[in-house]
PDB file of C-alpha atoms in Angstrom:
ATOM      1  CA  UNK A   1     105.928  98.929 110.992  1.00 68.00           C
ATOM      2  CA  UNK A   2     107.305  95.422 111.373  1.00 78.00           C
ATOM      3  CA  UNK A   3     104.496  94.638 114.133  1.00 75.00           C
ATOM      4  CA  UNK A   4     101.993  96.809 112.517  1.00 75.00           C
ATOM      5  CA  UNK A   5     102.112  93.835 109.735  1.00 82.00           C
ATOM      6  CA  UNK A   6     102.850  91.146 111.778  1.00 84.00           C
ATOM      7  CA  UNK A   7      99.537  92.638 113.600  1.00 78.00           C
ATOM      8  CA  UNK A   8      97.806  93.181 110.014  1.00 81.00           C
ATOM      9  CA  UNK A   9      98.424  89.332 108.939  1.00 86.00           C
ATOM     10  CA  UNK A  10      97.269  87.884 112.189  1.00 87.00           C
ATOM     11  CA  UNK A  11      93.863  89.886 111.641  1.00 83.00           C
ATOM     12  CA  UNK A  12      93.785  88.839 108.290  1.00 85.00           C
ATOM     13  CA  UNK A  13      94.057  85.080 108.365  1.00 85.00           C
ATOM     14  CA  UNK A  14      91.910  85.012 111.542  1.00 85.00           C
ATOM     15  CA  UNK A  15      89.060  86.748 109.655  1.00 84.00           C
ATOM     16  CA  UNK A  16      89.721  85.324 105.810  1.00 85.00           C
ATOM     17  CA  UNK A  17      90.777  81.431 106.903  1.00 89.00           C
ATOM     18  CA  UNK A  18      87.278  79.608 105.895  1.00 92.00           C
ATOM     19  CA  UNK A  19      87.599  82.039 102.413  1.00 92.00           C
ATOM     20  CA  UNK A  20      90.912  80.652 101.838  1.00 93.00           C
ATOM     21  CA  UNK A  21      89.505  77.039 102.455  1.00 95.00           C
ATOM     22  CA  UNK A  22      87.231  77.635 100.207  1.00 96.00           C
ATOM     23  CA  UNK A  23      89.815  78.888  97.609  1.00 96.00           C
ATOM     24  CA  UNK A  24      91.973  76.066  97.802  1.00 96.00           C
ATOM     25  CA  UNK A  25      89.317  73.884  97.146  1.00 96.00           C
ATOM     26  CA  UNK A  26      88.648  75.669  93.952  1.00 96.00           C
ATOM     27  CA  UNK A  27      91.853  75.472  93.490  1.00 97.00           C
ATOM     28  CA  UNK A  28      92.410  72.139  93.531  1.00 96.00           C
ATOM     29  CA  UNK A  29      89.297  71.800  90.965  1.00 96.00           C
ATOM     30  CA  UNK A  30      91.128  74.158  88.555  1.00 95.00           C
ATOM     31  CA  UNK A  31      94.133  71.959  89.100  1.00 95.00           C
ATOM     32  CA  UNK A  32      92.425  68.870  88.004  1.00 94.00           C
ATOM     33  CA  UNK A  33      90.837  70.581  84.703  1.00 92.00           C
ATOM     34  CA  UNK A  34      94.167  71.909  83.811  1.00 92.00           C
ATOM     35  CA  UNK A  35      95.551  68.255  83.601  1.00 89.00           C
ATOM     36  CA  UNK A  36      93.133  67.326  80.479  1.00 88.00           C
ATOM     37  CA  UNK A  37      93.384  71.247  79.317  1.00 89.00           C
ATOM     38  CA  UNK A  38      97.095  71.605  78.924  1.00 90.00           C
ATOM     39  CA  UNK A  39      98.015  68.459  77.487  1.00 89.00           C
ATOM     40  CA  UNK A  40      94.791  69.100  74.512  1.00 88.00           C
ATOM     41  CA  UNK A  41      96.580  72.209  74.121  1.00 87.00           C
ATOM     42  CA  UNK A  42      99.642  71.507  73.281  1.00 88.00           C
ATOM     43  CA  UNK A  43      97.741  68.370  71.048  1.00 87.00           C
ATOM     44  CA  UNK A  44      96.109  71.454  69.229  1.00 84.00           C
ATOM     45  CA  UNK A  45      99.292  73.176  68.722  1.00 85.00           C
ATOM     46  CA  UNK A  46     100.421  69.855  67.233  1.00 87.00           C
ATOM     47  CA  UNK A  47     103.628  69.792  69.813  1.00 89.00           C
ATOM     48  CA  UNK A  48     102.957  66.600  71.465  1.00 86.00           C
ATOM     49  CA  UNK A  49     103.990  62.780  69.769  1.00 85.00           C
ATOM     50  CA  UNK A  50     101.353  60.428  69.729  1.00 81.00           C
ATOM     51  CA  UNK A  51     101.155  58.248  72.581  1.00 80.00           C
ATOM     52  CA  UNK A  52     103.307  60.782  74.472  1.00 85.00           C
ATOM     53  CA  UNK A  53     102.597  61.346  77.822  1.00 87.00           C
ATOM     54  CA  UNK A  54     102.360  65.083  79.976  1.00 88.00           C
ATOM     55  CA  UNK A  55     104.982  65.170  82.900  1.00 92.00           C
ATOM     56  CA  UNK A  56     105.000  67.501  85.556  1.00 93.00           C
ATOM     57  CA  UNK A  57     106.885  69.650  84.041  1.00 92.00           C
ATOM     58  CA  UNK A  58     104.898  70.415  81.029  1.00 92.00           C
ATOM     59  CA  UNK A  59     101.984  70.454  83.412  1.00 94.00           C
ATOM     60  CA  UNK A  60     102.970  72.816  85.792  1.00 95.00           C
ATOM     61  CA  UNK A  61     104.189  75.307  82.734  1.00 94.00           C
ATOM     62  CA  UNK A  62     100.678  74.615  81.054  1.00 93.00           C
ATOM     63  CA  UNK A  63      98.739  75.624  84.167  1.00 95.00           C
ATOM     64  CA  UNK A  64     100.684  79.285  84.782  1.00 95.00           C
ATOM     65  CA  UNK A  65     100.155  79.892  80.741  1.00 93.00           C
ATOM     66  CA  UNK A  66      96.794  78.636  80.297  1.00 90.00           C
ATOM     67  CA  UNK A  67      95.339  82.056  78.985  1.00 86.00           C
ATOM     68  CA  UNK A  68      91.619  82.041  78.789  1.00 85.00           C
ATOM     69  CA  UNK A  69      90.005  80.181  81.373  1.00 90.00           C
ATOM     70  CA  UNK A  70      92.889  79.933  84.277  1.00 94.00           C
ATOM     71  CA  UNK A  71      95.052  82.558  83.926  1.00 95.00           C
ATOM     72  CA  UNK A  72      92.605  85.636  82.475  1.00 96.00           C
ATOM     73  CA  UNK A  73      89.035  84.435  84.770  1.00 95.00           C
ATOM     74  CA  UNK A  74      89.834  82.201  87.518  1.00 96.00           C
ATOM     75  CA  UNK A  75      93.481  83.274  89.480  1.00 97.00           C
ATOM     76  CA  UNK A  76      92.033  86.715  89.047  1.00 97.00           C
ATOM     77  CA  UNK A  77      89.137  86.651  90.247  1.00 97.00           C
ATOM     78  CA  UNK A  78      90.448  84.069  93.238  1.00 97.00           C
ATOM     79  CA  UNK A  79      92.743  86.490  94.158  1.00 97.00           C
ATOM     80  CA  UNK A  80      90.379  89.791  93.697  1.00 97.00           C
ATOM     81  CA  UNK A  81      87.668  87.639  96.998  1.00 96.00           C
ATOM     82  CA  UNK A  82      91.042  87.247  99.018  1.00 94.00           C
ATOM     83  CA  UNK A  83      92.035  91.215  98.847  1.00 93.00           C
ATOM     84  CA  UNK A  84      88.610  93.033  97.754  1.00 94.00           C
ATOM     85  CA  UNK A  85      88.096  93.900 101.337  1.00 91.00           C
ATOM     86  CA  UNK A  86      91.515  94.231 103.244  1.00 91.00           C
ATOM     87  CA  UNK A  87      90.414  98.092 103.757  1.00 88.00           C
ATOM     88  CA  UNK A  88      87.012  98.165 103.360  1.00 86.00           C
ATOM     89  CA  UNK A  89      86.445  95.869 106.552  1.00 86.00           C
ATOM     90  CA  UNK A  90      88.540  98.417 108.625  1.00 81.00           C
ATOM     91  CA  UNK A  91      86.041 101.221 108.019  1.00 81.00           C
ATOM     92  CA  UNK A  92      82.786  98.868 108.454  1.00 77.00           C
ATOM     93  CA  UNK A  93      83.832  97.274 112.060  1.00 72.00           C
ATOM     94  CA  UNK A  94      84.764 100.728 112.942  1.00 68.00           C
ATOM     95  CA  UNK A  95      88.509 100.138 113.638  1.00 69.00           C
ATOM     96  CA  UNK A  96      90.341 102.025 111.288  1.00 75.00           C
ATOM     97  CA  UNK A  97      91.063 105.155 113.648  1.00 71.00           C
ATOM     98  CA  UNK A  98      92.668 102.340 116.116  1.00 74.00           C
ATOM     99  CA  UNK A  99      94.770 100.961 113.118  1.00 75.00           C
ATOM    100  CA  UNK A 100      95.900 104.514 112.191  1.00 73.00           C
ATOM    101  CA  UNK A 101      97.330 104.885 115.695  1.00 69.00           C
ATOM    102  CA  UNK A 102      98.778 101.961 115.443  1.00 70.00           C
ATOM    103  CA  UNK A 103     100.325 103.086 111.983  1.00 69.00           C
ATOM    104  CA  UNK A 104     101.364 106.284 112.975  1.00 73.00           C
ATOM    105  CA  UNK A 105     100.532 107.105 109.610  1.00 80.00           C
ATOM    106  CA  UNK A 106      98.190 106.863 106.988  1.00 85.00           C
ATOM    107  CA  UNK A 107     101.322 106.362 104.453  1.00 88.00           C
ATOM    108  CA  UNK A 108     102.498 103.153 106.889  1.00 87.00           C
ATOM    109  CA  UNK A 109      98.869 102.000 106.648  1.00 88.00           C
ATOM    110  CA  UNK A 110      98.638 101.758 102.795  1.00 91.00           C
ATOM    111  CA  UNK A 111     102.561 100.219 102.672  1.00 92.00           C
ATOM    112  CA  UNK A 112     101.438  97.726 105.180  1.00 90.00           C
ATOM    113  CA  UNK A 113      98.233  96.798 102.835  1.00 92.00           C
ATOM    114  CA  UNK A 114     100.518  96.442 100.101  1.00 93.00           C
ATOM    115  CA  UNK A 115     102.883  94.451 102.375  1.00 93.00           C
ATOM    116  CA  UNK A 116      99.775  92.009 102.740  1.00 94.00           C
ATOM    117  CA  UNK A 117      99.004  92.024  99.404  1.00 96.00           C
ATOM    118  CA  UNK A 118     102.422  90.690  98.575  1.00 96.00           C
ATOM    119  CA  UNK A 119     102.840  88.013 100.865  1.00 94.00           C
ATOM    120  CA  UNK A 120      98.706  86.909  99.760  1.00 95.00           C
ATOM    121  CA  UNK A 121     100.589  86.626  96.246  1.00 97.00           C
ATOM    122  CA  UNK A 122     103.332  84.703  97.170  1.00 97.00           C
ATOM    123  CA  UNK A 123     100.986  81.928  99.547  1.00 96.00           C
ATOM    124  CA  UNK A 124      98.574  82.024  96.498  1.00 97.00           C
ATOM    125  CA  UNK A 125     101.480  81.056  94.210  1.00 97.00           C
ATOM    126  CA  UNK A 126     102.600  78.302  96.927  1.00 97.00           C
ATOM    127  CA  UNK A 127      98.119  77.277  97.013  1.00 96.00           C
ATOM    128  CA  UNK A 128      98.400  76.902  93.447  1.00 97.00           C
ATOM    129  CA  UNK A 129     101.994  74.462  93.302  1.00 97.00           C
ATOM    130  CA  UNK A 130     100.366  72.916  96.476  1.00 97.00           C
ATOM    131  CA  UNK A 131      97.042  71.778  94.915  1.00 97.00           C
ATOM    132  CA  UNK A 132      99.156  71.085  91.334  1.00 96.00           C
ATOM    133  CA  UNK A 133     101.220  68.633  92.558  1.00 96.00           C
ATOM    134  CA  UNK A 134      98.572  67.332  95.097  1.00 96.00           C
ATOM    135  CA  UNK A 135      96.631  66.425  91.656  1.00 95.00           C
ATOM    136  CA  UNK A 136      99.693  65.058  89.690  1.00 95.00           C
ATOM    137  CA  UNK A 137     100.443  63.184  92.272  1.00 94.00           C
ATOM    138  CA  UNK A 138      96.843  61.619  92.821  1.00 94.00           C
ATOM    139  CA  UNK A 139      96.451  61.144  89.355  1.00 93.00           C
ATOM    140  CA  UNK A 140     100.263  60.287  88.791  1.00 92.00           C
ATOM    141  CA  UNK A 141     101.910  62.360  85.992  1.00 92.00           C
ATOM    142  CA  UNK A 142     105.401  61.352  86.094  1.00 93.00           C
ATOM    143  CA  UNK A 143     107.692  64.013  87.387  1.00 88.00           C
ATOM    144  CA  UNK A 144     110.221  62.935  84.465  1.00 85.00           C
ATOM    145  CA  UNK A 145     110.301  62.314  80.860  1.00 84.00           C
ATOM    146  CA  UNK A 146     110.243  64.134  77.671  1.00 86.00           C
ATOM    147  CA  UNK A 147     109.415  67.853  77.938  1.00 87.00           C
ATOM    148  CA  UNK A 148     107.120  69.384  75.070  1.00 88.00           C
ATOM    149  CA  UNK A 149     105.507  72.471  76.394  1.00 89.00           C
ATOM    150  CA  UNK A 150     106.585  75.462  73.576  1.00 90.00           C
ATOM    151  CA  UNK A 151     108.116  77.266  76.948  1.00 92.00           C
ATOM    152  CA  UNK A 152     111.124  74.500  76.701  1.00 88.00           C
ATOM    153  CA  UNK A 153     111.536  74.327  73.089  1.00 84.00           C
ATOM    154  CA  UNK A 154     111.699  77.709  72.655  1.00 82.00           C
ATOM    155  CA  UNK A 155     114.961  77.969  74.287  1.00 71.00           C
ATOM    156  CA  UNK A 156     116.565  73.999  74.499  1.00 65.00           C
ATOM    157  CA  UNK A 157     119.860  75.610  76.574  1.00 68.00           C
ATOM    158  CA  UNK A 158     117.483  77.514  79.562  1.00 72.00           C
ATOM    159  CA  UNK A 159     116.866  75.016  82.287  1.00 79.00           C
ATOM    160  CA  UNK A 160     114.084  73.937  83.758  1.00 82.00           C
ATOM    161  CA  UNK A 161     114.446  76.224  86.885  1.00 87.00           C
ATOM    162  CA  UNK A 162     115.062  79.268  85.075  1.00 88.00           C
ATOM    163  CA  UNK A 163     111.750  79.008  83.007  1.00 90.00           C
ATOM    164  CA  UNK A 164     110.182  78.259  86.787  1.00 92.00           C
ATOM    165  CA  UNK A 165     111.928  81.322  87.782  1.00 93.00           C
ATOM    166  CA  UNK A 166     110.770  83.564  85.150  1.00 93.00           C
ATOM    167  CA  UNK A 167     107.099  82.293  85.077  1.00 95.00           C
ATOM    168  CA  UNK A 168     106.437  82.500  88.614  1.00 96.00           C
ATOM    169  CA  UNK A 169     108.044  86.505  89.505  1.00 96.00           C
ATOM    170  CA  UNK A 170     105.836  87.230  86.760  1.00 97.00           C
ATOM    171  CA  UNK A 171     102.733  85.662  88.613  1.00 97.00           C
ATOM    172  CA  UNK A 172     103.367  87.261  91.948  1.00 98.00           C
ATOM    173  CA  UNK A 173     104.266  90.937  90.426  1.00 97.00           C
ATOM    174  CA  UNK A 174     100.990  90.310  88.458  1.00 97.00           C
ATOM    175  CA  UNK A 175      98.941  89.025  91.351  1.00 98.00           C
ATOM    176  CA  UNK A 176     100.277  92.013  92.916  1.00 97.00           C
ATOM    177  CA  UNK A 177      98.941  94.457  90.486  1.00 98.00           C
ATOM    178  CA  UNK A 178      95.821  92.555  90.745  1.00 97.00           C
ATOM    179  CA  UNK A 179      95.297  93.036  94.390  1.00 97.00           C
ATOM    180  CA  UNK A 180      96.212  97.119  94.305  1.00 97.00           C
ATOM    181  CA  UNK A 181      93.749  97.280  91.636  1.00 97.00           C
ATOM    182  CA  UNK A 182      91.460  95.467  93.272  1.00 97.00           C
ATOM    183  CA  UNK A 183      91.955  97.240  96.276  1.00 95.00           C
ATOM    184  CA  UNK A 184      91.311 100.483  94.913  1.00 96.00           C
ATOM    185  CA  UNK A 185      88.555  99.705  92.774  1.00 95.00           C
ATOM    186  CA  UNK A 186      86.896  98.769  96.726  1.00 94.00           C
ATOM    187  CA  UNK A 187      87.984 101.134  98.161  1.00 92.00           C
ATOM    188  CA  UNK A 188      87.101 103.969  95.723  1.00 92.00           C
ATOM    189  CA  UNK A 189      82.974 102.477  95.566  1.00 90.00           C
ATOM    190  CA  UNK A 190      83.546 101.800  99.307  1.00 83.00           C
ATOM    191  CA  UNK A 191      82.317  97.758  97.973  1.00 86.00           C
ATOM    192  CA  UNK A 192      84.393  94.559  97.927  1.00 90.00           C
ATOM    193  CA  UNK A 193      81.793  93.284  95.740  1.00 92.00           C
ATOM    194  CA  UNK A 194      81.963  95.891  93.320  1.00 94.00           C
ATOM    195  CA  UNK A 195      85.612  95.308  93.091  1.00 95.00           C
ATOM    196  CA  UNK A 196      85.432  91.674  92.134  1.00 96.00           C
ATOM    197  CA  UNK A 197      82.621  92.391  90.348  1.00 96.00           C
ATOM    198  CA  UNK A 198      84.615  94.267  88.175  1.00 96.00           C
ATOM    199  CA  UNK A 199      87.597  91.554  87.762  1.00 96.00           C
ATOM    200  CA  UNK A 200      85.135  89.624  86.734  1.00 96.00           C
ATOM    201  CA  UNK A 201      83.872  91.777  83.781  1.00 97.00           C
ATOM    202  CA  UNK A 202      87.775  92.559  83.354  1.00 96.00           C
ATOM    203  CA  UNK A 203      88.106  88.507  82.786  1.00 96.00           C
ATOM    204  CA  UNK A 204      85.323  88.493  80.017  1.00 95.00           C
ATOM    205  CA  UNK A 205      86.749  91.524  78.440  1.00 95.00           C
ATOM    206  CA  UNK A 206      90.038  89.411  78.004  1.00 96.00           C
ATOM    207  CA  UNK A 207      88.861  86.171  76.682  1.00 95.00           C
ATOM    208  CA  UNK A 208      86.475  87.911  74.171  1.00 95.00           C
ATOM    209  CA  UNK A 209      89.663  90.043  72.995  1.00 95.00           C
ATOM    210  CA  UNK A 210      91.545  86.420  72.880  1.00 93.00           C
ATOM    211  CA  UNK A 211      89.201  84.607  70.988  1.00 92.00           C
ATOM    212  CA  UNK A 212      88.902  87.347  68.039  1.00 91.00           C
ATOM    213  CA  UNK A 213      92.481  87.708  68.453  1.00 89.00           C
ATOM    214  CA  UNK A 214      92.255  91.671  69.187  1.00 91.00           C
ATOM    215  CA  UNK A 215      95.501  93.411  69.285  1.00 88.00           C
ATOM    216  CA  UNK A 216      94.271  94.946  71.905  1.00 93.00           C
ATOM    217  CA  UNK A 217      94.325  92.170  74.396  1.00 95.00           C
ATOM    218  CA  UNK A 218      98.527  93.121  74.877  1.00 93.00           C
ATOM    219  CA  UNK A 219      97.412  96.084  76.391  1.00 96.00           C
ATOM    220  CA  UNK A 220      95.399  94.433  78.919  1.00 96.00           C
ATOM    221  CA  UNK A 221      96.246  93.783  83.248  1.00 96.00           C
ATOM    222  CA  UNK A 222      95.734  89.874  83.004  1.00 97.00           C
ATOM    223  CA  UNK A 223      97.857  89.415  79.447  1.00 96.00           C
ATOM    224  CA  UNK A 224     100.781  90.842  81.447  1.00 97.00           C
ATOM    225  CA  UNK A 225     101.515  88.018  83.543  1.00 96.00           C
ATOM    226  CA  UNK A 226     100.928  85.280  81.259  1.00 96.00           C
ATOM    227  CA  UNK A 227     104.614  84.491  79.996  1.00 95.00           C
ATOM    228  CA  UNK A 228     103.713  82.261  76.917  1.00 93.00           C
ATOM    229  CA  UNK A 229     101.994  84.823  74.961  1.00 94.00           C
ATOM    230  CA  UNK A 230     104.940  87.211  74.931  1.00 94.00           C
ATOM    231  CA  UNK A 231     106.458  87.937  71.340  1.00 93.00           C
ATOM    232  CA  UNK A 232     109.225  85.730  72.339  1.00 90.00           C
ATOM    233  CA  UNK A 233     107.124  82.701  72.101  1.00 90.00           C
ATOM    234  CA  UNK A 234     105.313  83.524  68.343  1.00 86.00           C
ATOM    235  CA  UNK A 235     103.488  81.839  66.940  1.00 86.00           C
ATOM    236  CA  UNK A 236     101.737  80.842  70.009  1.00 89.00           C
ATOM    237  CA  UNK A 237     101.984  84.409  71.762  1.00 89.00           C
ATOM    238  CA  UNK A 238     101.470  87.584  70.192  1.00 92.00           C
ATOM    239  CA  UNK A 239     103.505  88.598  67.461  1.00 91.00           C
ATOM    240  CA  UNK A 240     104.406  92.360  68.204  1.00 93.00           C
ATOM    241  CA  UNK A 241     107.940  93.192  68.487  1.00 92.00           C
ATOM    242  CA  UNK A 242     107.557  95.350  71.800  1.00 94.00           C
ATOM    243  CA  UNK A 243     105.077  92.839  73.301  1.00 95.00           C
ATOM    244  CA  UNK A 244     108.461  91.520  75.816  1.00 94.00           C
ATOM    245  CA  UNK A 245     108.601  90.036  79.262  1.00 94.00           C
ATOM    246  CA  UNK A 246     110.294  93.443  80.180  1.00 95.00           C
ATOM    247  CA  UNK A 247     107.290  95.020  78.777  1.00 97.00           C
ATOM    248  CA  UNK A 248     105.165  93.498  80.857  1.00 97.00           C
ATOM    249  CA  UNK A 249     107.325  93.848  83.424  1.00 97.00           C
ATOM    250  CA  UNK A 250     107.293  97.779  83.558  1.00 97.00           C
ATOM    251  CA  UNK A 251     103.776  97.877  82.836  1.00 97.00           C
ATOM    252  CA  UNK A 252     102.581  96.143  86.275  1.00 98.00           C
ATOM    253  CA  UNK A 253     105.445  98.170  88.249  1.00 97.00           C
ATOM    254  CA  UNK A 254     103.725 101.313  86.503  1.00 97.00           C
ATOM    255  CA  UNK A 255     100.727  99.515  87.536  1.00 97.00           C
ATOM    256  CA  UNK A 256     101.561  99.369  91.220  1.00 97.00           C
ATOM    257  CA  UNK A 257     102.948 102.573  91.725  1.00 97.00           C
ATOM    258  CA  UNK A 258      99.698 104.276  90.225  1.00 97.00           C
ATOM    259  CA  UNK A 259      97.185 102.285  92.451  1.00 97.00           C
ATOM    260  CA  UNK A 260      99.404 102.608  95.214  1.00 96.00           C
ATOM    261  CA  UNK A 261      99.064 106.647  94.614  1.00 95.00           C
ATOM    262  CA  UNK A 262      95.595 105.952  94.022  1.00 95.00           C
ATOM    263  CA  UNK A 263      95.047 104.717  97.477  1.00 93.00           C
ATOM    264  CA  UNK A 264      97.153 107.206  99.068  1.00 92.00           C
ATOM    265  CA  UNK A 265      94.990 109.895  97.669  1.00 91.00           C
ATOM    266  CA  UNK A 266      91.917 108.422  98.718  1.00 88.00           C
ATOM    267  CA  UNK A 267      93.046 108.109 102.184  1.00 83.00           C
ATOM    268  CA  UNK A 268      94.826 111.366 102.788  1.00 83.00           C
ATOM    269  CA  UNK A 269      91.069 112.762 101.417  1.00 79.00           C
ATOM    270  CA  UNK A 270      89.316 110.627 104.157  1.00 72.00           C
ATOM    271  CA  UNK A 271      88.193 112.329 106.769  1.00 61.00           C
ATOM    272  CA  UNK A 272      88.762 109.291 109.781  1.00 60.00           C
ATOM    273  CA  UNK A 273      87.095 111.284 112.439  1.00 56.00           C
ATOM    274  CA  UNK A 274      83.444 111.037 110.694  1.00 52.00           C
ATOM    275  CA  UNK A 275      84.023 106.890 110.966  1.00 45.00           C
ATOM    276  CA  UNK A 276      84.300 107.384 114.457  1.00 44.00           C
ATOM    277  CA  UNK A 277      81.507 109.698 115.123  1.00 41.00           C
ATOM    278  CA  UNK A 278      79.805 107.270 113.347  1.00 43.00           C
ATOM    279  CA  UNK A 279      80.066 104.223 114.991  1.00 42.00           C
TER     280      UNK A 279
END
């Protein structure tokens, strides 16, 4: 299985590297609009002195728990181009019966998706430091100084790494649910651009339930990951008692096991040999 992935990432950065050029420049752009966008945030939420000035570490917090335009459109959708078509493409160049063999098995073939999908959430997570403190650094945002992002205050004895911690397993389980769904969603309509077609709507439906403050929107994929609007962090997240970071938690692990049975179904239903006749 071990070179089966090994095998699988090769293929995939070979075929995906100009896409994930592409990415990082967008990435880099979101970077750079988060600077102004987190520190008027926390100016709306009346936590920052006048004259103050946003470090790196309020910055980087900001950025991972900027709801609306960052965290519930743009990392979603980002990461829905990179996976939409990790199966997909095996069926339309014609090599998924050579894969299979390869796999031995159609259940090692799905795992070793998901193994992709996983370590595509962790480089994204590594993109998006990357490009962060490409921009603070270019723009220079001290990397010291007075912290005032409501993550800190909320708890004055948890360190600065342990709110890191927290905020970024949270991302990469979530990006992680993102890419089964994603991947199912293509696989399922047999079109990557369905898929992100539909993360896209998925990223409307979110902000609209933000902005009229639905109580909905805690039921929602993209409000999972988002640690800042967890109950723990009322008034600024949502104020329902069950609404937890181990809520969340189980819901995208509940998440990944169901698309991951999803895709198992649809595979064990697909009948390989018509690809081949086919080609």
């Amino acid at each position: 299985m071990i070179v089966l992935f090994l095998f699988e990432v090769t293929k995939y950065l070979n075929n995906h590297w100009k896409r994930l050029s592409v990415i990082t420049g967008i990435l880099i752009l979101t970077a750079i609009f988060s600077k102004k966008n987190v520190y008027v945030l926390l100016e709306l939420y009346d936590l920052v002195p006048e004259g103050a000035i946003l470090t790196v570490q309020d910055y980087l917090v900001g950025l991972f728990n900027s709801a609306q335009f960052v965290m519930f459109f743009i990392f979603p959708v980002l990461f829905a181009v990179l996976i939409a078509d990790l199966i997909t493409v095996d069926f339309d160049d014609g090599f998924i019966h050579m894969i299979l063999a390869r796999a031995e098995s159609r259940f090692h073939y799905i795992i070793t998706k998901c193994g992709v999908i996983l370590m595509m959430a962790v480089l994204f997570t590594c993109l998006v430091i990357a490009t962060a403190l490409l921009v603070a650094t270019v723009f220079r945002i001290p990397f010291s100084g007075d912290r005032y992002h409501y993550l800190f205050l909320a708890d004055h004895n948890a360190s600065s790494l342990f709110i890191y911690f927290i905020i970024l397993s949270s991302f990469i389980l979530g990006l992680t649910f993102i890419g089964m769904l994603t991947l199912v969603l293509s696989v399922y309509t047999r079109g990557a651009g369905v898929a992100v077609g539909v993360m896209i709507l998925l990223g409307f439906i979110h902000n609209v339930f933000y902005v009229i403050d639905s109580p909905f929107l805690l039921w929602l994929p993209f409000t999972q990951y988002v640690v800042g609007i967890h109950e723990a962090y009322a008034p600024f997240g949502i104020p329902v008692s069950y609404f937890t970071s181990a809520f969340s938690s189980l819901y995208l692990l509940i998440g990944i096991i169901f698309t991951f049975g999803l895709l198992m179904g649809k595979m064990r239903s697909c009948d390989i040999n018509r690809v081949r006749s086919s080609e």
